[in-house]
XYZ file of C-alpha atoms in Angstrom:
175
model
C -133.335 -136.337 -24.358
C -136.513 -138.332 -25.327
C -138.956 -136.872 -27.471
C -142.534 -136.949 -26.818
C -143.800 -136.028 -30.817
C -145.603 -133.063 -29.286
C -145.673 -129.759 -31.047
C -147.269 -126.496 -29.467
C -147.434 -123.316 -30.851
C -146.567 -119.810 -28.483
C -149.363 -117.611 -28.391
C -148.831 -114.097 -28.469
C -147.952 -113.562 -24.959
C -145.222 -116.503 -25.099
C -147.195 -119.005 -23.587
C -147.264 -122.317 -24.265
C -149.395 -125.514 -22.512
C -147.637 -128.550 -21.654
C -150.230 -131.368 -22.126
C -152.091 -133.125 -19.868
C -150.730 -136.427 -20.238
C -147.278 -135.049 -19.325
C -148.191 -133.096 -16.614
C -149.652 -135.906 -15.498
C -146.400 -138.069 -15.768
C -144.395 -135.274 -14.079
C -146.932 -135.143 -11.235
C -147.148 -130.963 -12.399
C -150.193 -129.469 -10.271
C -151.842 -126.591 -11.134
C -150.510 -123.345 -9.637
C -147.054 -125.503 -8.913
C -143.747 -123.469 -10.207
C -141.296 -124.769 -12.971
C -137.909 -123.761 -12.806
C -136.585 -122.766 -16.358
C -132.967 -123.432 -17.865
C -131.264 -122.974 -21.039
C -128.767 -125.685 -22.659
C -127.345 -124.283 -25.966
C -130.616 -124.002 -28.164
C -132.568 -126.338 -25.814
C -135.144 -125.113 -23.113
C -135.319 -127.082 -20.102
C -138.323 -126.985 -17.714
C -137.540 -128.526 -14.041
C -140.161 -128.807 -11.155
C -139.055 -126.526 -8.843
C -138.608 -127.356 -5.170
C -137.857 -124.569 -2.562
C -136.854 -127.810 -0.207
C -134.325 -129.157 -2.909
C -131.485 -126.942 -1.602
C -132.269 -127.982 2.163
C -131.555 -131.705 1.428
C -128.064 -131.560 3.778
C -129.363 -129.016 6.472
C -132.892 -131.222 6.684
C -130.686 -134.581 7.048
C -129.148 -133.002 9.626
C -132.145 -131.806 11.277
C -133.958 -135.221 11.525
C -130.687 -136.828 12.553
C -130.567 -134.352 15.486
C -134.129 -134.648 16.598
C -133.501 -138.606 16.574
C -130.989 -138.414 18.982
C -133.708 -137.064 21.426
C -137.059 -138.873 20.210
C -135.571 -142.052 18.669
C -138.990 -141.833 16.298
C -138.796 -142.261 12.676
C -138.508 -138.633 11.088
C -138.938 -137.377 7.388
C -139.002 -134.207 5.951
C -140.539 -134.090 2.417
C -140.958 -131.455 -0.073
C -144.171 -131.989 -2.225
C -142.780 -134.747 -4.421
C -140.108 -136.859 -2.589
C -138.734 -137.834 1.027
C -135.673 -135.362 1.242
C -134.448 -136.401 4.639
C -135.341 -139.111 6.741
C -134.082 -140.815 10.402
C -135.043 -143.842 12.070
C -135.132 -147.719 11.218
C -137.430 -146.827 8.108
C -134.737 -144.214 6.411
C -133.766 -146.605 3.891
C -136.810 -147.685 2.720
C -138.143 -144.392 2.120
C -135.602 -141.711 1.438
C -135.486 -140.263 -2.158
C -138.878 -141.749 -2.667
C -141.758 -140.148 -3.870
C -144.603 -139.400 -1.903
C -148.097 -140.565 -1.926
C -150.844 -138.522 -3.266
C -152.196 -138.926 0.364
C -149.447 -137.301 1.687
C -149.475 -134.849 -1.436
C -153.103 -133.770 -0.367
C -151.734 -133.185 2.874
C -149.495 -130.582 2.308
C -151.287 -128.774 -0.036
C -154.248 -128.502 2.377
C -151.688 -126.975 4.797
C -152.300 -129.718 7.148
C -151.460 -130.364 10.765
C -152.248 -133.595 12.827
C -151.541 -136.251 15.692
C -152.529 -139.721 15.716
C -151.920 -140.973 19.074
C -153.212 -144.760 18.028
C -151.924 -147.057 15.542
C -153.942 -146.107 12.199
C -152.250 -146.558 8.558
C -150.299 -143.966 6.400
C -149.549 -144.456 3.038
C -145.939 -142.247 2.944
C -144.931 -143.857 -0.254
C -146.721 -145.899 -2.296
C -146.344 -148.336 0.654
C -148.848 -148.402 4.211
C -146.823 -148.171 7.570
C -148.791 -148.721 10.914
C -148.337 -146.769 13.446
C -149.178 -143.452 15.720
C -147.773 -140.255 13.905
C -147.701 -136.200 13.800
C -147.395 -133.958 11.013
C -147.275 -130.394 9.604
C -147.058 -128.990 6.319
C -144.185 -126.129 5.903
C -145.581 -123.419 4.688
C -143.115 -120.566 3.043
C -143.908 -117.335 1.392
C -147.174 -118.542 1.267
C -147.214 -121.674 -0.324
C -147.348 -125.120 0.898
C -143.961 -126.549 -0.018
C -143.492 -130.000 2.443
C -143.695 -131.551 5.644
C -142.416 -132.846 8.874
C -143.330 -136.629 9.446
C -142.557 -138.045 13.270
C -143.576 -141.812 12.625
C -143.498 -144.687 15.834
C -144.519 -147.874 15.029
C -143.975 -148.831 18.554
C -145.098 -145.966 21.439
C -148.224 -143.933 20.902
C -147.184 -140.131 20.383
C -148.075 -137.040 22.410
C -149.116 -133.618 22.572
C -145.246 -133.253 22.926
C -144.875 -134.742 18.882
C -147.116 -132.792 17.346
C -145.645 -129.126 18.735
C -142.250 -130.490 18.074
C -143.346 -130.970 14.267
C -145.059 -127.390 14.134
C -142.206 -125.619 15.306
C -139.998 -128.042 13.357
C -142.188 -126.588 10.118
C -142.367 -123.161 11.213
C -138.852 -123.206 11.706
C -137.821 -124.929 8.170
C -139.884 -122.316 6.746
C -138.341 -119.034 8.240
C -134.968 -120.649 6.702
C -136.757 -120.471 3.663
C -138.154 -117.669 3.189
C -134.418 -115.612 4.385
């Protein structure tokens, strides 16, 4: 465990504030949940990601929708790609998102771009047409669905497939 020379003091109703600079390290947002865990005397705080457990069941998903749209497809939670299909799965599965795509889902949004414009997924630009949604569960704005073509220009078709592939994702969550 590294130390960080930090000190803070509880106040009397237990709280304590993690500074900026680490939050800012961690990527921690405002309003974002931390998961908390005890090892021996030590107190761990963990982002917490509703999507984490999903990782399998999501790879599965994408892999499945492939075999029908033979598009690139990610799922993300609101730090890293958590599943991804297509000729651009290994560059950008278990990476972490851009703060573009960041924004995205935590303005709950929804789009198609039926001509070739560029996306910053990662911290790298792709060209090429695309749809998205953000997954929404329990009322928060925990990831997104990603159908990516560098090739074809995308459809009406796309961007349903990605809202009902969000809506769905987040019934399973919220069960």
């Amino acid at each position: 465990m590294k130390s960080t020379g930090v000190i803070r003091r509880i106040d009397e109703l237990g709280r304590i504030v993690i500074p900026k600079e680490i939050r800012k390290t961690l990527r921690i947002k405002e309003g974002e949940n931390l998961e908390i865990y005890i090892e021996n005397e030590t107190i761990i705080l963990k982002k917490y990601s509703a999507m984490k457990n999903l990782n399998d069941f999501a790879q599965t998903l994408t892999d499945s929708i492939y075999s029908l749209l033979k598009n690139n497809i990610f799922i993300m939670d609101t730090d890293n790609v958590i599943a991804a299909t297509g000729e651009l799965k290994k560059k950008y599965l278990g990476k972490p998102i851009s703060e573009t795509m960041e924004n995205y889902i935590s303005r709950r949004d929804s789009m198609l771009e039926k001509y070739p414009k560029k996306l910053k997924i990662t911290e790298e630009e792709e060209e090429g047409c695309y749809a998205y949604s953000s997954i929404v569960a329990n009322g928060d704005a925990v990831g997104m669905i990603l159908i990516f073509s560098k090739d074809e220009s995308l459809t009406g078709s796309e961007e349903q497939i990605v809202k009902i592939i969000a809506n769905f994702l987040a019934k399973h969550l919220e069960q």
